[in-house]
mmCIF file of C-alpha atoms in Angstrom:
data_model
loop_
_atom_site.group_PDB
_atom_site.id
_atom_site.type_symbol
_atom_site.label_atom_id
_atom_site.label_comp_id
_atom_site.label_asym_id
_atom_site.label_seq_id
_atom_site.Cartn_x
_atom_site.Cartn_y
_atom_site.Cartn_z
ATOM 1 C CA UNK A 24 -144.251 -14.750 26.143
ATOM 2 C CA UNK A 25 -141.426 -17.022 27.172
ATOM 3 C CA UNK A 26 -139.692 -16.844 30.542
ATOM 4 C CA UNK A 27 -136.490 -15.296 29.231
ATOM 5 C CA UNK A 28 -138.376 -12.486 27.479
ATOM 6 C CA UNK A 29 -140.299 -11.633 30.638
ATOM 7 C CA UNK A 30 -137.136 -11.786 32.761
ATOM 8 C CA UNK A 31 -135.162 -9.519 30.439
ATOM 9 C CA UNK A 32 -138.081 -7.121 30.164
ATOM 10 C CA UNK A 33 -138.404 -6.953 33.942
ATOM 11 C CA UNK A 34 -134.692 -6.436 34.508
ATOM 12 C CA UNK A 35 -133.574 -4.294 31.609
ATOM 13 C CA UNK A 36 -135.799 -3.052 28.807
ATOM 14 C CA UNK A 37 -138.923 -2.594 30.923
ATOM 15 C CA UNK A 38 -137.234 -1.887 34.243
ATOM 16 C CA UNK A 39 -139.972 -0.519 36.447
ATOM 17 C CA UNK A 40 -137.849 2.199 38.084
ATOM 18 C CA UNK A 41 -136.186 3.536 34.952
ATOM 19 C CA UNK A 42 -139.021 3.331 32.444
ATOM 20 C CA UNK A 43 -142.027 3.940 34.706
ATOM 21 C CA UNK A 44 -140.412 5.826 37.648
ATOM 22 C CA UNK A 45 -142.352 3.612 40.048
ATOM 23 C CA UNK A 46 -141.463 4.040 43.727
ATOM 24 C CA UNK A 47 -138.324 5.936 42.924
ATOM 25 C CA UNK A 48 -138.453 7.684 46.294
ATOM 26 C CA UNK A 49 -137.910 4.304 47.979
ATOM 27 C CA UNK A 50 -134.347 4.314 46.641
ATOM 28 C CA UNK A 51 -133.525 7.153 49.052
ATOM 29 C CA UNK A 52 -134.603 5.147 52.093
ATOM 30 C CA UNK A 53 -132.682 1.977 51.307
ATOM 31 C CA UNK A 54 -129.094 3.110 51.635
ATOM 32 C CA UNK A 55 -127.444 -0.033 52.963
ATOM 33 C CA UNK A 56 -126.854 -3.171 50.919
ATOM 34 C CA UNK A 57 -128.321 -5.610 53.464
ATOM 35 C CA UNK A 58 -131.455 -3.476 53.844
ATOM 36 C CA UNK A 59 -131.852 -3.115 50.069
ATOM 37 C CA UNK A 60 -131.563 -6.871 49.586
ATOM 38 C CA UNK A 61 -133.937 -7.744 52.445
ATOM 39 C CA UNK A 62 -136.625 -5.271 51.375
ATOM 40 C CA UNK A 63 -136.188 -6.300 47.758
ATOM 41 C CA UNK A 64 -136.718 -9.960 48.476
ATOM 42 C CA UNK A 65 -139.664 -9.202 50.795
ATOM 43 C CA UNK A 66 -141.162 -7.282 47.879
ATOM 44 C CA UNK A 67 -140.649 -10.241 45.552
ATOM 45 C CA UNK A 68 -142.346 -12.505 48.068
ATOM 46 C CA UNK A 69 -145.329 -10.197 48.612
ATOM 47 C CA UNK A 70 -145.657 -9.565 44.863
ATOM 48 C CA UNK A 71 -145.710 -13.294 44.129
ATOM 49 C CA UNK A 72 -148.347 -14.197 46.720
ATOM 50 C CA UNK A 73 -150.537 -11.127 46.218
ATOM 51 C CA UNK A 74 -150.152 -11.398 42.423
ATOM 52 C CA UNK A 75 -151.502 -14.949 42.394
ATOM 53 C CA UNK A 76 -154.319 -14.058 44.806
ATOM 54 C CA UNK A 77 -155.250 -10.908 42.875
ATOM 55 C CA UNK A 78 -155.168 -12.642 39.499
ATOM 56 C CA UNK A 79 -157.575 -15.302 40.692
ATOM 57 C CA UNK A 80 -159.826 -12.828 42.527
ATOM 58 C CA UNK A 81 -159.956 -10.395 39.596
ATOM 59 C CA UNK A 82 -160.582 -12.825 36.753
ATOM 60 C CA UNK A 83 -162.755 -15.340 38.619
ATOM 61 C CA UNK A 84 -164.829 -12.990 40.785
ATOM 62 C CA UNK A 85 -164.648 -9.309 39.837
ATOM 63 C CA UNK A 86 -164.864 -9.572 36.044
ATOM 64 C CA UNK A 87 -167.748 -12.121 35.888
ATOM 65 C CA UNK A 88 -169.770 -10.077 38.399
ATOM 66 C CA UNK A 89 -169.217 -6.788 36.524
ATOM 67 C CA UNK A 90 -167.042 -5.124 39.181
ATOM 68 C CA UNK A 91 -163.826 -4.911 37.175
ATOM 69 C CA UNK A 92 -163.472 -1.218 38.078
ATOM 70 C CA UNK A 93 -162.765 -2.278 41.677
ATOM 71 C CA UNK A 94 -159.496 -3.859 40.521
ATOM 72 C CA UNK A 95 -157.165 -1.184 41.908
ATOM 73 C CA UNK A 96 -158.931 -1.024 45.259
ATOM 74 C CA UNK A 97 -158.888 -4.787 45.686
ATOM 75 C CA UNK A 98 -155.202 -4.856 44.682
ATOM 76 C CA UNK A 99 -154.332 -2.389 47.469
ATOM 77 C CA UNK A 100 -156.281 -4.385 50.070
ATOM 78 C CA UNK A 101 -154.760 -7.703 48.979
ATOM 79 C CA UNK A 102 -151.229 -6.232 49.129
ATOM 80 C CA UNK A 103 -151.891 -4.799 52.591
ATOM 81 C CA UNK A 104 -153.243 -8.122 53.836
ATOM 82 C CA UNK A 105 -150.427 -10.230 52.403
ATOM 83 C CA UNK A 106 -147.687 -7.875 53.639
ATOM 84 C CA UNK A 107 -149.195 -7.827 57.150
ATOM 85 C CA UNK A 108 -149.360 -11.620 57.108
ATOM 86 C CA UNK A 109 -145.730 -11.896 56.020
ATOM 87 C CA UNK A 110 -144.661 -9.367 58.682
ATOM 88 C CA UNK A 111 -146.428 -11.481 61.293
ATOM 89 C CA UNK A 112 -144.726 -14.646 60.017
ATOM 90 C CA UNK A 113 -141.284 -13.008 60.144
ATOM 91 C CA UNK A 114 -141.998 -11.776 63.668
ATOM 92 C CA UNK A 115 -143.082 -15.296 64.687
ATOM 93 C CA UNK A 116 -140.379 -17.384 63.023
ATOM 94 C CA UNK A 117 -137.452 -14.967 62.516
ATOM 95 C CA UNK A 118 -137.551 -12.508 65.453
ATOM 96 C CA UNK A 119 -133.959 -11.350 64.847
ATOM 97 C CA UNK A 120 -134.802 -10.225 61.313
ATOM 98 C CA UNK A 121 -137.998 -8.571 62.564
ATOM 99 C CA UNK A 122 -136.034 -6.611 65.143
ATOM 100 C CA UNK A 123 -133.510 -5.483 62.562
ATOM 101 C CA UNK A 124 -135.823 -4.638 59.647
ATOM 102 C CA UNK A 125 -139.260 -3.882 61.141
ATOM 103 C CA UNK A 126 -138.801 -0.186 60.338
ATOM 104 C CA UNK A 127 -139.024 -0.990 56.621
ATOM 105 C CA UNK A 128 -142.209 -3.090 56.663
ATOM 106 C CA UNK A 129 -144.571 -0.107 56.204
ATOM 107 C CA UNK A 130 -142.706 0.683 52.971
ATOM 108 C CA UNK A 131 -144.029 -2.572 51.557
ATOM 109 C CA UNK A 132 -147.629 -2.019 52.708
ATOM 110 C CA UNK A 133 -148.180 0.909 50.348
ATOM 111 C CA UNK A 134 -145.681 -0.115 47.761
ATOM 112 C CA UNK A 135 -146.368 1.204 44.275
ATOM 113 C CA UNK A 136 -144.130 -1.409 42.596
ATOM 114 C CA UNK A 137 -146.314 -4.254 43.833
ATOM 115 C CA UNK A 138 -149.533 -2.403 42.968
ATOM 116 C CA UNK A 139 -148.193 -1.568 39.512
ATOM 117 C CA UNK A 140 -147.314 -5.202 38.822
ATOM 118 C CA UNK A 141 -150.742 -6.345 40.002
ATOM 119 C CA UNK A 142 -152.490 -3.848 37.739
ATOM 120 C CA UNK A 143 -150.745 -5.368 34.714
ATOM 121 C CA UNK A 144 -152.430 -8.676 35.557
ATOM 122 C CA UNK A 145 -155.844 -7.296 34.611
ATOM 123 C CA UNK A 146 -154.970 -8.080 30.987
ATOM 124 C CA UNK A 147 -157.008 -11.198 30.059
ATOM 125 C CA UNK A 148 -154.234 -12.369 27.707
ATOM 126 C CA UNK A 149 -151.927 -13.053 30.673
ATOM 127 C CA UNK A 150 -151.882 -16.606 32.066
ATOM 128 C CA UNK A 151 -150.912 -18.002 35.463
ATOM 129 C CA UNK A 152 -147.380 -18.765 34.300
ATOM 130 C CA UNK A 153 -146.868 -15.181 33.122
ATOM 131 C CA UNK A 154 -148.140 -13.951 36.504
ATOM 132 C CA UNK A 155 -145.596 -16.120 38.295
ATOM 133 C CA UNK A 156 -142.608 -15.028 36.246
ATOM 134 C CA UNK A 157 -143.597 -11.342 36.110
ATOM 135 C CA UNK A 158 -144.067 -11.291 39.900
ATOM 136 C CA UNK A 159 -140.448 -12.372 40.243
ATOM 137 C CA UNK A 160 -138.865 -10.476 37.357
ATOM 138 C CA UNK A 161 -140.202 -6.961 38.012
ATOM 139 C CA UNK A 162 -139.235 -6.716 41.726
ATOM 140 C CA UNK A 163 -135.877 -8.252 40.769
ATOM 141 C CA UNK A 164 -135.389 -5.312 38.416
ATOM 142 C CA UNK A 165 -136.160 -2.949 41.281
ATOM 143 C CA UNK A 166 -133.641 -4.767 43.510
ATOM 144 C CA UNK A 167 -131.021 -4.522 40.768
ATOM 145 C CA UNK A 168 -131.386 -0.738 40.450
ATOM 146 C CA UNK A 169 -131.484 -0.335 44.223
ATOM 147 C CA UNK A 170 -128.249 -2.303 44.693
ATOM 148 C CA UNK A 171 -126.644 -0.300 41.880
ATOM 149 C CA UNK A 172 -127.618 2.984 43.550
ATOM 150 C CA UNK A 173 -126.332 1.801 46.952
ATOM 151 C CA UNK A 174 -122.964 0.949 45.409
ATOM 152 C CA UNK A 175 -122.819 4.262 43.491
ATOM 153 C CA UNK A 176 -123.714 6.279 46.582
ATOM 154 C CA UNK A 177 -121.086 4.504 48.690
ATOM 155 C CA UNK A 178 -118.430 5.318 46.079
ATOM 156 C CA UNK A 179 -119.608 8.902 45.647
ATOM 157 C CA UNK A 180 -119.505 9.532 49.392
ATOM 158 C CA UNK A 181 -115.815 8.619 49.390
ATOM 159 C CA UNK A 182 -114.931 11.152 46.703
ATOM 160 C CA UNK A 183 -114.740 14.882 47.423
ATOM 161 C CA UNK A 184 -114.909 15.965 43.778
ATOM 162 C CA UNK A 185 -118.664 16.428 43.596
ATOM 163 C CA UNK A 186 -119.761 20.089 43.848
ATOM 164 C CA UNK A 187 -122.105 20.755 46.756
ATOM 165 C CA UNK A 188 -125.282 21.394 44.700
ATOM 166 C CA UNK A 189 -124.832 18.011 43.022
ATOM 167 C CA UNK A 190 -124.523 16.046 46.247
ATOM 168 C CA UNK A 191 -127.357 13.817 47.469
ATOM 169 C CA UNK A 192 -130.608 13.558 45.526
ATOM 170 C CA UNK A 193 -129.514 15.477 42.435
ATOM 171 C CA UNK A 194 -126.556 13.271 41.522
ATOM 172 C CA UNK A 195 -128.709 10.191 42.183
ATOM 173 C CA UNK A 196 -131.268 11.318 39.624
ATOM 174 C CA UNK A 197 -128.675 12.288 37.051
ATOM 175 C CA UNK A 198 -127.060 8.851 37.478
ATOM 176 C CA UNK A 199 -130.444 7.148 37.099
ATOM 177 C CA UNK A 200 -131.090 9.135 33.923
ATOM 178 C CA UNK A 201 -127.734 8.044 32.474
ATOM 179 C CA UNK A 202 -128.394 4.397 33.411
ATOM 180 C CA UNK A 203 -131.849 4.654 31.832
ATOM 181 C CA UNK A 204 -130.345 6.028 28.613
ATOM 182 C CA UNK A 205 -127.805 3.199 28.590
ATOM 183 C CA UNK A 206 -130.483 0.544 29.084
ATOM 184 C CA UNK A 207 -132.644 1.983 26.307
ATOM 185 C CA UNK A 208 -129.964 0.686 23.942
ATOM 186 C CA UNK A 209 -130.645 -2.849 25.167
ATOM 187 C CA UNK A 210 -134.342 -2.541 24.393
ATOM 188 C CA UNK A 211 -133.820 -4.340 21.085
ATOM 189 C CA UNK A 212 -133.138 -7.572 22.973
ATOM 190 C CA UNK B 7 -154.063 31.146 55.656
ATOM 191 C CA UNK B 8 -151.264 29.649 57.716
ATOM 192 C CA UNK B 9 -152.514 26.178 56.740
ATOM 193 C CA UNK B 10 -152.575 27.185 53.066
ATOM 194 C CA UNK B 11 -149.071 28.691 53.223
ATOM 195 C CA UNK B 12 -147.640 25.696 55.073
ATOM 196 C CA UNK B 13 -149.138 23.203 52.622
ATOM 197 C CA UNK B 14 -148.025 25.315 49.642
ATOM 198 C CA UNK B 15 -144.430 25.554 50.869
ATOM 199 C CA UNK B 16 -144.360 21.927 51.982
ATOM 200 C CA UNK B 17 -144.843 20.718 48.434
ATOM 201 C CA UNK B 18 -141.215 21.578 47.907
ATOM 202 C CA UNK B 19 -140.691 18.428 49.923
ATOM 203 C CA UNK B 20 -141.133 16.726 46.564
ATOM 204 C CA UNK B 21 -137.663 17.966 45.702
ATOM 205 C CA UNK B 22 -135.990 17.831 49.092
ATOM 206 C CA UNK B 23 -137.405 14.631 50.604
ATOM 207 C CA UNK B 24 -138.781 12.856 47.578
ATOM 208 C CA UNK B 25 -142.395 12.489 48.675
ATOM 209 C CA UNK B 26 -144.710 11.840 45.732
ATOM 210 C CA UNK B 27 -141.815 11.556 43.293
ATOM 211 C CA UNK B 28 -143.414 8.729 41.355
ATOM 212 C CA UNK B 29 -146.486 10.708 40.313
ATOM 213 C CA UNK B 30 -144.353 13.835 39.933
ATOM 214 C CA UNK B 31 -142.045 12.163 37.421
ATOM 215 C CA UNK B 32 -144.838 10.272 35.686
ATOM 216 C CA UNK B 33 -146.865 13.443 35.228
ATOM 217 C CA UNK B 34 -144.071 15.780 34.173
ATOM 218 C CA UNK B 35 -143.700 14.401 30.647
ATOM 219 C CA UNK B 36 -145.441 17.376 29.038
ATOM 220 C CA UNK B 37 -147.519 20.428 29.905
ATOM 221 C CA UNK B 38 -150.817 18.548 29.407
ATOM 222 C CA UNK B 39 -149.886 15.587 31.624
ATOM 223 C CA UNK B 40 -148.475 17.919 34.287
ATOM 224 C CA UNK B 41 -151.694 19.925 34.335
ATOM 225 C CA UNK B 42 -153.876 16.803 34.544
ATOM 226 C CA UNK B 43 -151.743 15.204 37.272
ATOM 227 C CA UNK B 44 -151.835 18.340 39.453
ATOM 228 C CA UNK B 45 -155.615 18.661 38.944
ATOM 229 C CA UNK B 46 -156.140 14.983 39.821
ATOM 230 C CA UNK B 47 -153.908 15.302 42.901
ATOM 231 C CA UNK B 48 -155.778 18.358 44.116
ATOM 232 C CA UNK B 49 -159.187 16.663 43.720
ATOM 233 C CA UNK B 50 -157.883 13.491 45.390
ATOM 234 C CA UNK B 51 -156.493 15.372 48.403
ATOM 235 C CA UNK B 52 -159.652 17.439 48.808
ATOM 236 C CA UNK B 53 -162.089 14.527 48.552
ATOM 237 C CA UNK B 54 -160.025 12.045 50.588
ATOM 238 C CA UNK B 55 -159.448 14.489 53.441
ATOM 239 C CA UNK B 56 -163.107 15.552 53.407
ATOM 240 C CA UNK B 57 -164.402 11.974 53.615
ATOM 241 C CA UNK B 58 -161.924 11.081 56.355
ATOM 242 C CA UNK B 59 -162.860 14.253 58.252
ATOM 243 C CA UNK B 60 -166.459 13.042 58.343
ATOM 244 C CA UNK B 61 -165.671 9.483 59.497
ATOM 245 C CA UNK B 62 -162.609 10.125 61.665
ATOM 246 C CA UNK B 63 -164.491 9.894 64.980
ATOM 247 C CA UNK B 64 -165.452 6.286 64.201
ATOM 248 C CA UNK B 65 -161.926 5.111 63.302
ATOM 249 C CA UNK B 66 -160.041 3.089 65.884
ATOM 250 C CA UNK B 67 -156.254 3.081 66.113
ATOM 251 C CA UNK B 68 -156.021 -0.547 64.960
ATOM 252 C CA UNK B 69 -158.057 -0.115 61.776
ATOM 253 C CA UNK B 70 -157.363 3.481 60.763
ATOM 254 C CA UNK B 71 -154.874 2.529 58.015
ATOM 255 C CA UNK B 72 -157.334 0.135 56.382
ATOM 256 C CA UNK B 73 -159.897 2.929 56.108
ATOM 257 C CA UNK B 74 -157.259 5.412 54.916
ATOM 258 C CA UNK B 75 -156.290 3.061 52.064
ATOM 259 C CA UNK B 76 -159.928 2.250 51.338
ATOM 260 C CA UNK B 77 -160.947 5.903 51.109
ATOM 261 C CA UNK B 78 -157.916 7.149 49.164
ATOM 262 C CA UNK B 79 -158.029 4.131 46.802
ATOM 263 C CA UNK B 80 -161.754 4.620 46.150
ATOM 264 C CA UNK B 81 -161.368 8.337 45.505
ATOM 265 C CA UNK B 82 -158.419 7.737 43.159
ATOM 266 C CA UNK B 83 -160.383 5.118 41.218
ATOM 267 C CA UNK B 84 -163.389 7.432 40.967
ATOM 268 C CA UNK B 85 -161.284 10.413 39.812
ATOM 269 C CA UNK B 86 -159.568 8.243 37.164
ATOM 270 C CA UNK B 87 -162.898 6.976 35.823
ATOM 271 C CA UNK B 88 -164.386 10.500 35.734
ATOM 272 C CA UNK B 89 -161.294 11.858 33.975
ATOM 273 C CA UNK B 90 -161.414 9.071 31.380
ATOM 274 C CA UNK B 91 -165.098 9.795 30.806
ATOM 275 C CA UNK B 92 -165.115 13.612 30.658
ATOM 276 C CA UNK B 93 -161.584 14.740 29.702
ATOM 277 C CA UNK B 94 -160.017 11.772 27.860
ATOM 278 C CA UNK B 95 -157.713 14.014 25.833
ATOM 279 C CA UNK B 96 -155.934 15.136 29.008
ATOM 280 C CA UNK B 97 -155.518 11.599 30.337
ATOM 281 C CA UNK B 98 -153.564 10.189 27.366
ATOM 282 C CA UNK B 99 -150.256 8.815 28.619
ATOM 283 C CA UNK B 100 -151.067 8.935 32.328
ATOM 284 C CA UNK B 101 -154.220 6.830 32.713
ATOM 285 C CA UNK B 102 -152.102 4.049 34.210
ATOM 286 C CA UNK B 103 -150.577 6.406 36.790
ATOM 287 C CA UNK B 104 -153.631 8.333 37.978
ATOM 288 C CA UNK B 105 -154.853 5.666 40.457
ATOM 289 C CA UNK B 106 -151.393 5.604 42.048
ATOM 290 C CA UNK B 107 -151.970 9.065 43.453
ATOM 291 C CA UNK B 108 -153.645 7.143 46.287
ATOM 292 C CA UNK B 109 -150.290 5.589 47.208
ATOM 293 C CA UNK B 110 -148.162 8.723 47.016
ATOM 294 C CA UNK B 111 -146.570 10.182 50.119
ATOM 295 C CA UNK B 112 -148.270 13.531 49.458
ATOM 296 C CA UNK B 113 -151.784 12.103 49.848
ATOM 297 C CA UNK B 114 -150.968 9.683 52.658
ATOM 298 C CA UNK B 115 -149.302 12.418 54.717
ATOM 299 C CA UNK B 116 -152.344 14.689 54.356
ATOM 300 C CA UNK B 117 -154.985 12.065 55.113
ATOM 301 C CA UNK B 118 -153.066 10.747 58.101
ATOM 302 C CA UNK B 119 -152.886 14.252 59.569
ATOM 303 C CA UNK B 120 -156.700 14.567 59.231
ATOM 304 C CA UNK B 121 -157.188 11.335 61.165
ATOM 305 C CA UNK B 122 -154.599 12.039 63.873
ATOM 306 C CA UNK B 123 -155.068 15.755 64.540
ATOM 307 C CA UNK B 124 -158.221 17.666 65.462
ATOM 308 C CA UNK B 125 -158.550 20.175 62.653
ATOM 309 C CA UNK B 126 -161.357 22.430 61.485
ATOM 310 C CA UNK B 127 -162.781 21.660 58.061
ATOM 311 C CA UNK B 128 -161.743 25.104 56.843
ATOM 312 C CA UNK B 129 -158.125 24.263 57.690
ATOM 313 C CA UNK B 130 -158.374 20.965 55.838
ATOM 314 C CA UNK B 131 -159.762 22.639 52.697
ATOM 315 C CA UNK B 132 -157.059 25.332 52.753
ATOM 316 C CA UNK B 133 -154.429 22.654 53.311
ATOM 317 C CA UNK B 134 -155.716 20.719 50.299
ATOM 318 C CA UNK B 135 -155.757 23.845 48.143
ATOM 319 C CA UNK B 136 -152.221 24.690 49.217
ATOM 320 C CA UNK B 137 -150.996 21.168 48.459
ATOM 321 C CA UNK B 138 -152.535 21.171 45.008
ATOM 322 C CA UNK B 139 -151.241 24.621 44.147
ATOM 323 C CA UNK B 140 -147.761 23.889 45.472
ATOM 324 C CA UNK B 141 -147.585 20.651 43.511
ATOM 325 C CA UNK B 142 -148.864 22.376 40.359
ATOM 326 C CA UNK B 143 -146.252 25.136 40.682
ATOM 327 C CA UNK B 144 -143.537 22.495 40.642
ATOM 328 C CA UNK B 145 -144.854 19.994 38.120
ATOM 329 C CA UNK B 146 -146.122 22.386 35.437
ATOM 330 C CA UNK B 147 -142.794 24.229 34.889
ATOM 331 C CA UNK B 148 -141.087 20.823 35.006
ATOM 332 C CA UNK B 149 -143.474 19.489 32.349
ATOM 333 C CA UNK B 150 -142.834 22.543 30.165
ATOM 334 C CA UNK B 151 -139.060 22.119 30.559
ATOM 335 C CA UNK B 152 -139.160 18.394 29.685
ATOM 336 C CA UNK B 153 -141.394 18.972 26.665
ATOM 337 C CA UNK B 154 -139.502 21.969 25.284
ATOM 338 C CA UNK B 155 -135.953 20.714 25.833
ATOM 339 C CA UNK B 156 -136.610 17.008 25.223
ATOM 340 C CA UNK B 157 -139.190 17.060 22.427
ATOM 341 C CA UNK B 158 -138.690 20.582 21.107
ATOM 342 C CA UNK B 159 -142.407 21.407 21.171
ATOM 343 C CA UNK B 160 -144.923 22.962 23.528
ATOM 344 C CA UNK B 161 -148.543 21.940 23.194
ATOM 345 C CA UNK B 162 -151.724 21.643 25.237
ATOM 346 C CA UNK B 163 -154.150 18.925 24.220
ATOM 347 C CA UNK B 164 -157.856 19.394 23.793
ATOM 348 C CA UNK B 165 -159.720 17.629 26.645
ATOM 349 C CA UNK B 166 -161.794 15.617 24.161
ATOM 350 C CA UNK B 167 -160.162 12.804 22.213
ATOM 351 C CA UNK B 168 -162.280 13.564 19.179
ATOM 352 C CA UNK B 169 -159.907 13.437 16.227
ATOM 353 C CA UNK B 170 -161.527 16.477 14.634
ATOM 354 C CA UNK B 171 -160.463 18.724 17.498
ATOM 355 C CA UNK B 172 -156.912 19.942 17.231
ATOM 356 C CA UNK B 173 -154.820 20.768 20.327
ATOM 357 C CA UNK B 174 -155.521 24.118 21.913
ATOM 358 C CA UNK B 175 -152.017 25.155 20.867
ATOM 359 C CA UNK B 176 -148.955 23.431 19.451
ATOM 360 C CA UNK B 177 -145.680 25.289 18.928
ATOM 361 C CA UNK B 178 -142.330 23.986 17.693
ATOM 362 C CA UNK B 179 -139.707 25.657 19.884
ATOM 363 C CA UNK B 180 -136.454 23.785 19.199
ATOM 364 C CA UNK B 181 -135.317 22.227 15.910
ATOM 365 C CA UNK B 182 -134.669 18.501 16.124
ATOM 366 C CA UNK B 183 -130.877 18.889 16.118
ATOM 367 C CA UNK B 184 -130.978 21.058 19.265
ATOM 368 C CA UNK B 185 -133.075 18.769 21.436
ATOM 369 C CA UNK B 186 -131.283 17.495 24.553
ATOM 370 C CA UNK B 187 -131.647 13.703 25.028
ATOM 371 C CA UNK B 188 -131.212 13.770 28.818
ATOM 372 C CA UNK B 189 -134.380 15.865 29.067
ATOM 373 C CA UNK B 190 -136.527 13.379 27.149
ATOM 374 C CA UNK B 191 -137.366 11.575 30.355
ATOM 375 C CA UNK B 192 -138.055 13.385 33.603
ATOM 376 C CA UNK B 193 -135.195 11.788 35.547
ATOM 377 C CA UNK B 194 -132.442 13.934 34.104
ATOM 378 C CA UNK B 195 -134.634 17.013 34.201
ATOM 379 C CA UNK B 196 -135.429 16.664 37.886
ATOM 380 C CA UNK B 197 -131.760 16.081 38.697
ATOM 381 C CA UNK B 198 -130.820 19.282 36.937
ATOM 382 C CA UNK B 199 -133.726 21.142 38.553
ATOM 383 C CA UNK B 200 -132.494 20.105 41.998
ATOM 384 C CA UNK B 201 -128.950 21.170 41.079
ATOM 385 C CA UNK B 202 -130.244 24.579 39.995
ATOM 386 C CA UNK B 203 -132.267 24.994 43.201
ATOM 387 C CA UNK B 204 -129.339 24.002 45.420
ATOM 388 C CA UNK B 205 -126.927 26.175 43.443
ATOM 389 C CA UNK B 206 -129.136 29.204 43.996
ATOM 390 C CA UNK B 207 -129.331 28.356 47.711
ATOM 391 C CA UNK B 208 -125.536 28.013 47.880
ATOM 392 C CA UNK B 209 -124.944 31.369 46.133
ATOM 393 C CA UNK B 210 -127.385 33.072 48.527
ATOM 394 C CA UNK B 211 -125.641 31.476 51.494
ATOM 395 C CA UNK B 212 -122.219 32.665 50.295
ATOM 396 C CA UNK B 213 -123.517 36.196 49.636
ATOM 397 C CA UNK B 214 -125.114 36.242 53.077
ATOM 398 C CA UNK B 215 -121.816 35.220 54.663
ATOM 399 C CA UNK B 216 -119.895 37.940 52.785
ATOM 400 C CA UNK B 217 -122.316 40.630 53.999
#
């Protein structure tokens, strides 16, 4: 698969939030633009590093030794280790960012988006280059939807026309459903 | 019974706080997937909390989360493999999502409470039963609604994938022209479900104020 195909699939036609509903509850916690962007890019970073580590560990160690069924468990442990390491590095080298965003680090430790991406790497047809691009494209799709929802919610809070039962979570899901239906039309790309 | 009631009612946190929404939406595509997801969740909660109950005295504060992930991930993997082996017909469409029960807020909240709080095993079992039942009472009607309004049919698959075995039942409810596209995926359905729940709450509140 070429890079453009993987990027478009990650962003639009195969968007992980809209087509697979992965970690949709995280959208409720990230309500500010700066937080959404920071967590999104941390996720991209952790996905890239843990994706490369997991791909090598799975195909070079687990599969040859007959322990392929331990893939999911090893993916969780690798994600936890890499995210803890990155949290430590941010605390060491960027203490201001750590102070501002440390509340959101546990959201990355047990992040289903990263685990979902890693589980797609168990396919033997995928190469290192695909791993690299997918690790960037899929979290970028998550960031895109998150930023979209933050902007929508900011605009909706300013309007008083929404009936009370629709406010909050319900209008968010209806909006996501409409965005998903719109993006289905781009699936032919 | 208090533990059972609390856990049962708390599952409505799926709608109000969004815990476990990923597996909720992934499993509510049809009646069969909803049933299998609630069964898998119940078994996961019961086994994970039981194992952590046994080993909780040996867990230190620094390493408790590693063991929580290890136990819940192992149980989820085991449940997925058993389901694929013994009831493959029920797993079609959700085999990719079943291991992710280990990462849902529903499971993590339960297992963390076992590690942090001194509870009797009876309380833990009742809590697990309540969680599973509460989740099932939300996801199964949701699955029925998505299948009937989005696909126009209601069916329940045979647990075996053997092609000679037909589904346990398969009814066509809505003609194709009357199917509602927004209900084909669970996102629109859950939005409308939340609207309905909040609308009922609002009407009750207004009636209460008038009295």
